[in-house]
Amino acid sequence: MPELPEVETVRRGLEAVAVGRRVDKVSVTGARTVRRYGAAALRKGLTGRTFTAALRRGKFMALMLDDGAALVVHLRMTGQMIHVTDPRRTPKVPHTHVVLGLDDGSELRFVDPRTFGEMFVSEVPEGADLPAELGALGRDPVVDGLTPKQLGAILAGRKAPLKSVLLDQRLVAGIGNIYADEICHRARVRPTRPAGSLSPKEVAAVARWTGKVLEEAIAMRGSTLRDAKYVDVEGESGGYQARHAVYGRAGQPCPRCGAEVRRTRVGGRSSFFCANCQV
DNA sequence: CGCATATCCTGACTGC
DNA sequence: TGCAGTCAGGATATGC
């Protein structure tokens, strides 16, 4: 599922193929994808505009436009942004909801079977760097950094499980179910621990591993699970799934200590941890 | 207020 | 083999 490393990989791909390109044609066939402001607003906001930059905050991408607005894209569970260099010879796959025709003859196709993803155009307020819809997001550990002190302030006094706090996009932006489990494992802390109960050392470990795990996953172009729902703009899978220590590995040995990885539920989400080396 | 749970949706998988 | 049932989860609305 696209989390920060996968979205960052897509962002880099879009930076390479879309920045400097003008949108000549906007075709919307999936109303749910543009549910926030509608198809007409998307067409109006994009047609004739040129992409000037590709930004990311958390799991949101913002493709900046030359009139001061931005195309905001969220892939949610199953969204894909596919760059097609030869549209006439590339059939549209099922669940293609939005197609942007670019001035070099290529297309950006938004594909999303479960239609949780969305796209919309929004103004960037004076003095801000991103549209207002992204304003409630917390720190992005890669863009903004996340020091032990900052994480400590976020966790302090909270009784909710550590993992639930890591997943709350208003507190920390970009971590999803997979990386939350991997970060907790590297930091040797159970995802079920009340967030406020971590020692300063544990907080520091979580902060440090948050950065390291996300950077490592970006370097490997993200994680593609068996359902292959995450691919980059070229349609290529990521490689970080080979490094997963606990996620999806219930019953298999912990790579660090050999004990059996267990599965539980935290905040309604499937969660994996090693009961031997995570305290 | 803080935390938990239901909801949206399709496809892959499970088990009878 | 086939098919009904379960599960997957990001963000948001709603409930306790």
Tab-separated table of N, CA and C in Angstrom, chain A residues 80-244:
chain	number	residue	atom	x	y	z
A	80	GLN	N	-2.696	4.277	-8.585
A	80	GLN	CA	-1.437	4.278	-9.333
A	80	GLN	C	-1.430	5.455	-10.287
A	81	MET	N	-0.276	6.113	-10.401
A	81	MET	CA	-0.091	7.148	-11.414
A	81	MET	C	0.876	6.580	-12.433
A	82	ILE	N	0.359	6.261	-13.597
A	82	ILE	CA	1.172	5.578	-14.611
A	82	ILE	C	1.479	6.535	-15.757
A	83	HIS	N	2.746	6.628	-16.109
A	83	HIS	CA	3.149	7.453	-17.263
A	83	HIS	C	3.198	6.568	-18.502
A	84	VAL	N	2.440	6.977	-19.510
A	84	VAL	CA	2.345	6.189	-20.750
A	84	VAL	C	2.932	7.021	-21.878
A	85	THR	N	4.024	6.544	-22.458
A	85	THR	CA	4.711	7.338	-23.483
A	85	THR	C	4.080	7.165	-24.856
A	86	ASP	N	3.386	6.046	-25.053
A	86	ASP	CA	2.781	5.784	-26.357
A	86	ASP	C	1.301	5.420	-26.183
A	87	PRO	N	0.486	6.423	-25.891
A	87	PRO	CA	-0.918	6.166	-25.525
A	87	PRO	C	-1.698	5.381	-26.575
A	88	ARG	N	-1.423	5.648	-27.849
A	88	ARG	CA	-2.223	4.992	-28.902
A	88	ARG	C	-2.003	3.494	-28.910
A	89	ARG	N	-0.825	3.069	-28.499
A	89	ARG	CA	-0.535	1.635	-28.513
A	89	ARG	C	-0.572	1.022	-27.120
A	90	THR	N	-1.081	1.778	-26.147
A	90	THR	CA	-1.160	1.253	-24.784
A	90	THR	C	-2.613	1.264	-24.328
A	91	PRO	N	-3.265	0.095	-24.356
A	91	PRO	CA	-4.682	0.039	-23.959
A	91	PRO	C	-4.853	0.477	-22.517
A	92	LYS	N	-5.972	1.119	-22.241
A	92	LYS	CA	-6.274	1.517	-20.866
A	92	LYS	C	-6.625	0.272	-20.065
A	93	VAL	N	-5.972	0.127	-18.929
A	93	VAL	CA	-6.315	-0.987	-18.055
A	93	VAL	C	-7.637	-0.665	-17.359
A	94	PRO	N	-8.346	-1.691	-16.849
A	94	PRO	CA	-9.577	-1.418	-16.101
A	94	PRO	C	-9.302	-0.497	-14.906
A	95	HIS	N	-10.315	0.252	-14.514
A	95	HIS	CA	-10.228	1.177	-13.380
A	95	HIS	C	-9.315	2.369	-13.648
A	96	THR	N	-9.172	2.749	-14.908
A	96	THR	CA	-8.487	3.996	-15.239
A	96	THR	C	-9.515	5.110	-15.138
A	97	HIS	N	-9.343	6.016	-14.169
A	97	HIS	CA	-10.389	6.997	-13.865
A	97	HIS	C	-10.104	8.402	-14.388
A	98	VAL	N	-8.829	8.744	-14.485
A	98	VAL	CA	-8.471	10.083	-14.979
A	98	VAL	C	-7.265	9.937	-15.904
A	99	VAL	N	-7.320	10.617	-17.039
A	99	VAL	CA	-6.180	10.632	-17.964
A	99	VAL	C	-5.813	12.079	-18.266
A	100	LEU	N	-4.536	12.417	-18.056
A	100	LEU	CA	-4.041	13.749	-18.396
A	100	LEU	C	-3.154	13.617	-19.632
A	101	GLY	N	-3.551	14.277	-20.719
A	101	GLY	CA	-2.728	14.288	-21.930
A	101	GLY	C	-1.715	15.422	-21.843
A	102	LEU	N	-0.435	15.106	-21.982
A	102	LEU	CA	0.624	16.109	-21.851
A	102	LEU	C	1.107	16.574	-23.231
A	103	ASP	N	1.823	17.704	-23.235
A	103	ASP	CA	2.194	18.340	-24.513
A	103	ASP	C	3.314	17.620	-25.257
A	104	ASP	N	3.847	16.551	-24.679
A	104	ASP	CA	4.836	15.759	-25.423
A	104	ASP	C	4.203	14.494	-25.987
A	105	GLY	N	2.852	14.435	-25.908
A	105	GLY	CA	2.143	13.282	-26.471
A	105	GLY	C	1.991	12.125	-25.504
A	106	SER	N	2.612	12.241	-24.340
A	106	SER	CA	2.471	11.172	-23.354
A	106	SER	C	1.227	11.416	-22.493
A	107	GLU	N	0.908	10.435	-21.654
A	107	GLU	CA	-0.253	10.555	-20.766
A	107	GLU	C	0.119	10.171	-19.344
A	108	LEU	N	-0.549	10.816	-18.409
A	108	LEU	CA	-0.532	10.360	-17.025
A	108	LEU	C	-1.894	9.737	-16.767
A	109	ARG	N	-1.894	8.472	-16.379
A	109	ARG	CA	-3.155	7.772	-16.140
A	109	ARG	C	-3.282	7.427	-14.661
A	110	PHE	N	-4.409	7.819	-14.087
A	110	PHE	CA	-4.688	7.483	-12.686
A	110	PHE	C	-5.563	6.249	-12.653
A	111	VAL	N	-5.013	5.164	-12.127
A	111	VAL	CA	-5.687	3.868	-12.075
A	111	VAL	C	-5.930	3.528	-10.610
A	112	ASP	N	-7.146	3.072	-10.270
A	112	ASP	CA	-7.450	2.868	-8.856
A	112	ASP	C	-8.663	1.961	-8.669
A	113	PRO	N	-8.445	0.644	-8.571
A	113	PRO	CA	-9.569	-0.302	-8.474
A	113	PRO	C	-10.536	0.011	-7.335
A	114	ARG	N	-10.028	0.380	-6.189
A	114	ARG	CA	-10.928	0.542	-5.041
A	114	ARG	C	-11.411	1.963	-4.861
A	115	THR	N	-10.989	2.833	-5.716
A	115	THR	CA	-11.498	4.218	-5.788
A	115	THR	C	-11.440	4.964	-4.454
A	116	PHE	N	-10.480	4.605	-3.601
A	116	PHE	CA	-10.290	5.393	-2.383
A	116	PHE	C	-9.423	6.617	-2.666
A	117	GLY	N	-8.621	6.516	-3.707
A	117	GLY	CA	-7.712	7.607	-4.048
A	117	GLY	C	-8.461	8.811	-4.565
A	118	GLU	N	-7.770	9.952	-4.624
A	118	GLU	CA	-8.440	11.143	-5.136
A	118	GLU	C	-7.464	12.123	-5.768
A	119	MET	N	-8.034	13.003	-6.595
A	119	MET	CA	-7.286	14.067	-7.255
A	119	MET	C	-8.134	15.325	-7.215
A	120	PHE	N	-7.480	16.451	-6.990
A	120	PHE	CA	-8.190	17.726	-7.102
A	120	PHE	C	-7.177	18.842	-7.299
A	121	VAL	N	-7.664	19.959	-7.834
A	121	VAL	CA	-6.830	21.144	-8.001
A	121	VAL	C	-7.229	22.149	-6.939
A	122	SER	N	-6.218	22.732	-6.307
A	122	SER	CA	-6.502	23.701	-5.259
A	122	SER	C	-5.463	24.821	-5.279
A	123	GLU	N	-5.915	26.011	-4.937
A	123	GLU	CA	-5.014	27.162	-4.848
A	123	GLU	C	-4.015	26.973	-3.716
A	124	VAL	N	-2.817	27.489	-3.901
A	124	VAL	CA	-1.847	27.544	-2.812
A	124	VAL	C	-1.929	28.941	-2.208
A	125	PRO	N	-2.342	29.018	-0.938
A	125	PRO	CA	-2.523	30.341	-0.318
A	125	PRO	C	-1.227	31.147	-0.315
A	126	GLU	N	-1.366	32.462	-0.376
A	126	GLU	CA	-0.221	33.383	-0.314
A	126	GLU	C	0.626	33.077	0.919
A	127	GLY	N	1.914	32.892	0.698
A	127	GLY	CA	2.803	32.633	1.823
A	127	GLY	C	2.913	31.166	2.214
A	128	ALA	N	2.030	30.318	1.675
A	128	ALA	CA	2.105	28.890	1.973
A	128	ALA	C	2.836	28.179	0.838
A	129	ASP	N	3.281	26.949	1.103
A	129	ASP	CA	3.926	26.209	0.018
A	129	ASP	C	3.044	25.074	-0.491
A	130	LEU	N	1.927	24.819	0.204
A	130	LEU	CA	1.038	23.732	-0.202
A	130	LEU	C	-0.418	24.177	-0.050
A	131	PRO	N	-1.334	23.531	-0.780
A	131	PRO	CA	-2.753	23.858	-0.635
A	131	PRO	C	-3.255	23.654	0.789
A	132	ALA	N	-4.305	24.368	1.134
A	132	ALA	CA	-4.824	24.366	2.502
A	132	ALA	C	-5.313	22.986	2.934
A	133	GLU	N	-5.741	22.159	1.976
A	133	GLU	CA	-6.265	20.826	2.319
A	133	GLU	C	-5.212	19.956	2.979
A	134	LEU	N	-3.937	20.316	2.804
A	134	LEU	CA	-2.855	19.524	3.384
A	134	LEU	C	-2.351	20.133	4.692
A	135	GLY	N	-3.041	21.155	5.151
A	135	GLY	CA	-2.556	21.918	6.294
A	135	GLY	C	-2.574	21.179	7.607
A	136	ALA	N	-3.440	20.170	7.748
A	136	ALA	CA	-3.564	19.488	9.027
A	136	ALA	C	-2.526	18.392	9.211
A	137	LEU	N	-1.704	18.158	8.194
A	137	LEU	CA	-0.722	17.082	8.296
A	137	LEU	C	0.372	17.417	9.302
A	138	GLY	N	0.814	16.387	10.010
A	138	GLY	CA	1.910	16.553	10.956
A	138	GLY	C	3.256	16.594	10.257
A	139	ARG	N	4.322	16.509	11.037
A	139	ARG	CA	5.668	16.534	10.466
A	139	ARG	C	5.872	15.364	9.533
A	140	ASP	N	6.508	15.624	8.420
A	140	ASP	CA	6.936	14.558	7.511
A	140	ASP	C	8.369	14.204	7.912
A	141	PRO	N	8.600	12.942	8.344
A	141	PRO	CA	9.919	12.592	8.884
A	141	PRO	C	11.044	12.780	7.874
A	142	VAL	N	10.733	12.683	6.585
A	142	VAL	CA	11.779	12.812	5.564
A	142	VAL	C	11.951	14.268	5.140
A	143	VAL	N	10.834	14.961	4.889
A	143	VAL	CA	10.901	16.355	4.445
A	143	VAL	C	11.307	17.272	5.610
A	144	ASP	N	10.671	17.078	6.768
A	144	ASP	CA	10.854	17.988	7.905
A	144	ASP	C	11.829	17.451	8.946
A	145	GLY	N	12.085	16.150	8.920
A	145	GLY	CA	12.884	15.533	9.971
A	145	GLY	C	12.037	15.243	11.199
A	146	LEU	N	12.509	14.344	12.033
A	146	LEU	CA	11.792	14.003	13.262
A	146	LEU	C	12.831	13.677	14.328
A	147	THR	N	13.106	14.646	15.179
A	147	THR	CA	14.116	14.433	16.226
A	147	THR	C	13.487	13.697	17.403
A	148	PRO	N	14.310	13.077	18.265
A	148	PRO	CA	13.779	12.439	19.467
A	148	PRO	C	12.964	13.414	20.312
A	149	LYS	N	13.417	14.647	20.397
A	149	LYS	CA	12.697	15.646	21.185
A	149	LYS	C	11.305	15.900	20.604
A	150	GLN	N	11.247	16.047	19.281
A	150	GLN	CA	9.962	16.291	18.631
A	150	GLN	C	9.032	15.095	18.786
A	151	LEU	N	9.572	13.889	18.605
A	151	LEU	CA	8.738	12.704	18.761
A	151	LEU	C	8.287	12.565	20.213
A	152	GLY	N	9.176	12.872	21.129
A	152	GLY	CA	8.834	12.810	22.549
A	152	GLY	C	7.639	13.677	22.880
A	153	ALA	N	7.625	14.883	22.301
A	153	ALA	CA	6.513	15.805	22.550
A	153	ALA	C	5.212	15.247	21.975
A	154	ILE	N	5.318	14.533	20.859
A	154	ILE	CA	4.123	13.967	20.219
A	154	ILE	C	3.566	12.808	21.049
A	155	LEU	N	4.459	11.992	21.603
A	155	LEU	CA	4.034	10.787	22.324
A	155	LEU	C	3.624	11.061	23.767
A	156	ALA	N	4.155	12.132	24.338
A	156	ALA	CA	4.006	12.376	25.772
A	156	ALA	C	2.554	12.372	26.227
A	157	GLY	N	2.287	11.610	27.278
A	157	GLY	CA	0.980	11.619	27.915
A	157	GLY	C	-0.101	10.826	27.199
A	158	ARG	N	0.230	10.248	26.077
A	158	ARG	CA	-0.808	9.523	25.321
A	158	ARG	C	-0.903	8.072	25.765
A	159	LYS	N	-2.160	7.642	25.924
A	159	LYS	CA	-2.381	6.256	26.320
A	159	LYS	C	-2.607	5.363	25.109
A	160	ALA	N	-2.842	5.970	23.982
A	160	ALA	CA	-3.066	5.186	22.754
A	160	ALA	C	-1.806	4.389	22.422
A	161	PRO	N	-1.978	3.241	21.738
A	161	PRO	CA	-0.801	2.448	21.356
A	161	PRO	C	0.164	3.276	20.500
A	162	LEU	N	1.451	3.025	20.694
A	162	LEU	CA	2.489	3.715	19.923
A	162	LEU	C	2.165	3.686	18.429
A	163	LYS	N	1.751	2.516	17.957
A	163	LYS	CA	1.496	2.383	16.520
A	163	LYS	C	0.367	3.298	16.061
A	164	SER	N	-0.683	3.417	16.866
A	164	SER	CA	-1.801	4.283	16.480
A	164	SER	C	-1.345	5.730	16.346
A	165	VAL	N	-0.418	6.139	17.203
A	165	VAL	CA	0.095	7.510	17.127
A	165	VAL	C	0.942	7.677	15.867
A	166	LEU	N	1.767	6.679	15.579
A	166	LEU	CA	2.603	6.752	14.370
A	166	LEU	C	1.748	6.793	13.106
A	167	LEU	N	0.564	6.192	13.173
A	167	LEU	CA	-0.317	6.138	12.001
A	167	LEU	C	-1.195	7.384	11.863
A	168	ASP	N	-1.241	8.207	12.906
A	168	ASP	CA	-2.104	9.396	12.872
A	168	ASP	C	-1.428	10.495	12.057
A	169	GLN	N	-1.975	10.760	10.874
A	169	GLN	CA	-1.321	11.673	9.919
A	169	GLN	C	-1.273	13.109	10.432
A	170	ARG	N	-2.111	13.433	11.410
A	170	ARG	CA	-2.083	14.788	11.973
A	170	ARG	C	-0.899	14.971	12.910
A	171	LEU	N	-0.324	13.843	13.356
A	171	LEU	CA	0.809	13.904	14.286
A	171	LEU	C	2.127	13.657	13.567
A	172	VAL	N	2.160	12.594	12.772
A	172	VAL	CA	3.331	12.293	11.934
A	172	VAL	C	2.783	11.908	10.565
A	173	ALA	N	3.292	12.534	9.507
A	173	ALA	CA	2.704	12.337	8.182
A	173	ALA	C	3.529	11.382	7.325
A	174	GLY	N	2.893	10.314	6.859
A	174	GLY	CA	3.536	9.451	5.870
A	174	GLY	C	3.652	7.992	6.248
A	175	ILE	N	3.561	7.685	7.559
A	175	ILE	CA	3.727	6.300	7.992
A	175	ILE	C	2.404	5.559	7.865
A	176	GLY	N	2.426	4.363	7.297
A	176	GLY	CA	1.248	3.509	7.194
A	176	GLY	C	1.480	2.208	7.931
A	177	ASN	N	0.611	1.240	7.691
A	177	ASN	CA	0.613	0.013	8.480
A	177	ASN	C	1.913	-0.784	8.371
A	178	ILE	N	2.484	-0.836	7.185
A	178	ILE	CA	3.697	-1.632	6.984
A	178	ILE	C	4.890	-1.017	7.724
A	179	TYR	N	5.130	0.260	7.457
A	179	TYR	CA	6.333	0.885	8.022
A	179	TYR	C	6.205	1.113	9.522
A	180	ALA	N	4.995	1.293	10.025
A	180	ALA	CA	4.816	1.410	11.470
A	180	ALA	C	5.334	0.146	12.151
A	181	ASP	N	4.966	-1.024	11.628
A	181	ASP	CA	5.436	-2.285	12.220
A	181	ASP	C	6.943	-2.448	12.083
A	182	GLU	N	7.471	-2.091	10.922
A	182	GLU	CA	8.917	-2.246	10.692
A	182	GLU	C	9.716	-1.308	11.592
A	183	ILE	N	9.216	-0.090	11.763
A	183	ILE	CA	9.903	0.879	12.633
A	183	ILE	C	9.904	0.386	14.081
A	184	CYS	N	8.742	-0.083	14.548
A	184	CYS	CA	8.658	-0.590	15.930
A	184	CYS	C	9.610	-1.769	16.134
A	185	HIS	N	9.712	-2.618	15.131
A	185	HIS	CA	10.617	-3.767	15.260
A	185	HIS	C	12.073	-3.317	15.363
A	186	ARG	N	12.479	-2.427	14.482
A	186	ARG	CA	13.864	-1.951	14.515
A	186	ARG	C	14.182	-1.272	15.837
A	187	ALA	N	13.172	-0.569	16.375
A	187	ALA	CA	13.383	0.162	17.625
A	187	ALA	C	13.222	-0.742	18.847
A	188	ARG	N	12.855	-2.008	18.620
A	188	ARG	CA	12.680	-3.006	19.697
A	188	ARG	C	11.563	-2.640	20.662
A	189	VAL	N	10.547	-1.960	20.146
A	189	VAL	CA	9.414	-1.574	20.989
A	189	VAL	C	8.148	-2.186	20.401
A	190	ARG	N	7.297	-2.733	21.248
A	190	ARG	CA	6.052	-3.318	20.739
A	190	ARG	C	5.088	-2.233	20.286
A	191	PRO	N	4.383	-2.487	19.185
A	191	PRO	CA	3.442	-1.488	18.656
A	191	PRO	C	2.278	-1.217	19.603
A	192	THR	N	2.031	-2.150	20.521
A	192	THR	CA	0.911	-2.031	21.456
A	192	THR	C	1.231	-1.156	22.665
A	193	ARG	N	2.486	-0.826	22.862
A	193	ARG	CA	2.868	-0.033	24.046
A	193	ARG	C	2.149	1.311	24.074
A	194	PRO	N	1.592	1.689	25.238
A	194	PRO	CA	1.027	3.042	25.335
A	194	PRO	C	2.103	4.059	24.946
A	195	ALA	N	1.729	4.986	24.057
A	195	ALA	CA	2.733	5.886	23.480
A	195	ALA	C	3.497	6.651	24.550
A	196	GLY	N	2.777	7.051	25.598
A	196	GLY	CA	3.403	7.854	26.641
A	196	GLY	C	4.291	7.066	27.584
A	197	SER	N	4.329	5.731	27.425
A	197	SER	CA	5.089	4.896	28.365
A	197	SER	C	6.521	4.648	27.910
A	198	LEU	N	6.894	5.151	26.741
A	198	LEU	CA	8.247	4.892	26.247
A	198	LEU	C	9.285	5.681	27.044
A	199	SER	N	10.401	5.025	27.331
A	199	SER	CA	11.515	5.725	27.981
A	199	SER	C	12.160	6.659	26.963
A	200	PRO	N	12.926	7.652	27.457
A	200	PRO	CA	13.619	8.556	26.517
A	200	PRO	C	14.481	7.787	25.512
A	201	LYS	N	15.104	6.715	25.958
A	201	LYS	CA	15.927	5.902	25.046
A	201	LYS	C	15.080	5.258	23.961
A	202	GLU	N	13.905	4.771	24.368
A	202	GLU	CA	13.018	4.136	23.391
A	202	GLU	C	12.473	5.158	22.403
A	203	VAL	N	12.122	6.325	22.914
A	203	VAL	CA	11.658	7.401	22.030
A	203	VAL	C	12.735	7.724	20.997
A	204	ALA	N	13.971	7.822	21.468
A	204	ALA	CA	15.079	8.145	20.562
A	204	ALA	C	15.258	7.057	19.512
A	205	ALA	N	15.087	5.801	19.946
A	205	ALA	CA	15.243	4.691	19.002
A	205	ALA	C	14.151	4.741	17.938
A	206	VAL	N	12.912	5.014	18.358
A	206	VAL	CA	11.809	5.082	17.389
A	206	VAL	C	12.040	6.232	16.408
A	207	ALA	N	12.483	7.383	16.940
A	207	ALA	CA	12.722	8.536	16.065
A	207	ALA	C	13.825	8.223	15.058
A	208	ARG	N	14.894	7.630	15.551
A	208	ARG	CA	16.032	7.330	14.681
A	208	ARG	C	15.654	6.308	13.597
A	209	TRP	N	14.948	5.246	14.014
A	209	TRP	CA	14.594	4.204	13.061
A	209	TRP	C	13.494	4.632	12.107
A	210	THR	N	12.672	5.571	12.535
A	210	THR	CA	11.670	6.099	11.606
A	210	THR	C	12.378	6.665	10.376
A	211	GLY	N	13.354	7.519	10.621
A	211	GLY	CA	14.110	8.103	9.516
A	211	GLY	C	14.850	7.056	8.708
A	212	LYS	N	15.513	6.132	9.406
A	212	LYS	CA	16.355	5.149	8.711
A	212	LYS	C	15.542	4.189	7.861
A	213	VAL	N	14.438	3.689	8.443
A	213	VAL	CA	13.604	2.730	7.709
A	213	VAL	C	12.997	3.393	6.471
A	214	LEU	N	12.497	4.612	6.647
A	214	LEU	CA	11.866	5.297	5.508
A	214	LEU	C	12.899	5.602	4.419
A	215	GLU	N	14.087	6.054	4.823
A	215	GLU	CA	15.131	6.368	3.829
A	215	GLU	C	15.578	5.107	3.082
A	216	GLU	N	15.726	4.034	3.866
A	216	GLU	CA	16.139	2.763	3.270
A	216	GLU	C	15.096	2.276	2.260
A	217	ALA	N	13.825	2.422	2.641
A	217	ALA	CA	12.739	1.971	1.760
A	217	ALA	C	12.663	2.840	0.510
A	218	ILE	N	12.910	4.140	0.658
A	218	ILE	CA	12.930	5.015	-0.522
A	218	ILE	C	14.053	4.583	-1.461
A	219	ALA	N	15.212	4.278	-0.874
A	219	ALA	CA	16.361	3.851	-1.694
A	219	ALA	C	16.029	2.596	-2.488
A	220	MET	N	15.139	1.753	-1.925
A	220	MET	CA	14.751	0.520	-2.622
A	220	MET	C	13.431	0.675	-3.358
A	221	ARG	N	12.985	1.917	-3.515
A	221	ARG	CA	11.797	2.243	-4.305
A	221	ARG	C	10.516	1.657	-3.729
A	222	GLY	N	10.459	1.559	-2.402
A	222	GLY	CA	9.223	1.171	-1.727
A	222	GLY	C	8.975	-0.319	-1.671
A	223	SER	N	7.802	-0.671	-1.145
A	223	SER	CA	7.419	-2.082	-0.969
A	223	SER	C	6.243	-2.421	-1.871
A	224	THR	N	6.370	-3.503	-2.608
A	224	THR	CA	5.236	-4.014	-3.380
A	224	THR	C	4.851	-5.367	-2.809
A	225	LEU	N	3.609	-5.478	-2.315
A	225	LEU	CA	3.157	-6.739	-1.728
A	225	LEU	C	2.682	-7.678	-2.833
A	226	ARG	N	2.195	-8.830	-2.408
A	226	ARG	CA	1.819	-9.850	-3.392
A	226	ARG	C	0.744	-9.375	-4.371
A	227	ASP	N	-0.141	-8.496	-3.890
A	227	ASP	CA	-1.208	-8.044	-4.781
A	227	ASP	C	-0.712	-7.006	-5.808
A	228	ALA	N	0.581	-6.599	-5.665
A	228	ALA	CA	1.221	-5.715	-6.654
A	228	ALA	C	0.449	-4.418	-6.875
A	229	LYS	N	-0.193	-3.921	-5.805
A	229	LYS	CA	-0.983	-2.716	-5.970
A	229	LYS	C	-0.126	-1.457	-5.993
A	230	TYR	N	1.096	-1.588	-5.533
A	230	TYR	CA	1.966	-0.415	-5.657
A	230	TYR	C	2.976	-0.614	-6.785
A	231	VAL	N	2.966	0.313	-7.729
A	231	VAL	CA	4.015	0.389	-8.758
A	231	VAL	C	4.358	1.863	-8.966
A	232	ASP	N	5.545	2.116	-9.507
A	232	ASP	CA	5.948	3.495	-9.762
A	232	ASP	C	5.360	3.985	-11.097
A	233	VAL	N	5.743	5.185	-11.541
A	233	VAL	CA	5.123	5.744	-12.757
A	233	VAL	C	5.458	4.920	-13.998
A	234	GLU	N	6.523	4.134	-13.912
A	234	GLU	CA	6.897	3.263	-15.031
A	234	GLU	C	6.225	1.890	-14.927
A	235	GLY	N	5.431	1.685	-13.875
A	235	GLY	CA	4.778	0.395	-13.684
A	235	GLY	C	5.658	-0.634	-12.999
A	236	GLU	N	6.817	-0.195	-12.470
A	236	GLU	CA	7.761	-1.119	-11.838
A	236	GLU	C	7.453	-1.296	-10.350
A	237	SER	N	7.667	-2.520	-9.846
A	237	SER	CA	7.481	-2.804	-8.429
A	237	SER	C	8.660	-2.294	-7.611
A	238	GLY	N	8.434	-2.148	-6.302
A	238	GLY	CA	9.505	-1.780	-5.389
A	238	GLY	C	10.259	-3.009	-4.920
A	239	GLY	N	11.270	-2.801	-4.078
A	239	GLY	CA	12.101	-3.906	-3.627
A	239	GLY	C	12.213	-4.061	-2.123
A	240	TYR	N	11.609	-3.140	-1.371
A	240	TYR	CA	11.831	-3.149	0.073
A	240	TYR	C	11.109	-4.299	0.789
A	241	GLN	N	10.105	-4.900	0.128
A	241	GLN	CA	9.394	-6.014	0.771
A	241	GLN	C	10.353	-7.135	1.166
A	242	ALA	N	11.469	-7.260	0.467
A	242	ALA	CA	12.451	-8.292	0.805
A	242	ALA	C	13.121	-8.007	2.150
A	243	ARG	N	13.039	-6.755	2.600
A	243	ARG	CA	13.666	-6.377	3.875
A	243	ARG	C	12.682	-6.392	5.038
A	244	HIS	N	11.410	-6.640	4.773
A	244	HIS	CA	10.442	-6.635	5.873
A	244	HIS	C	10.842	-7.684	6.908
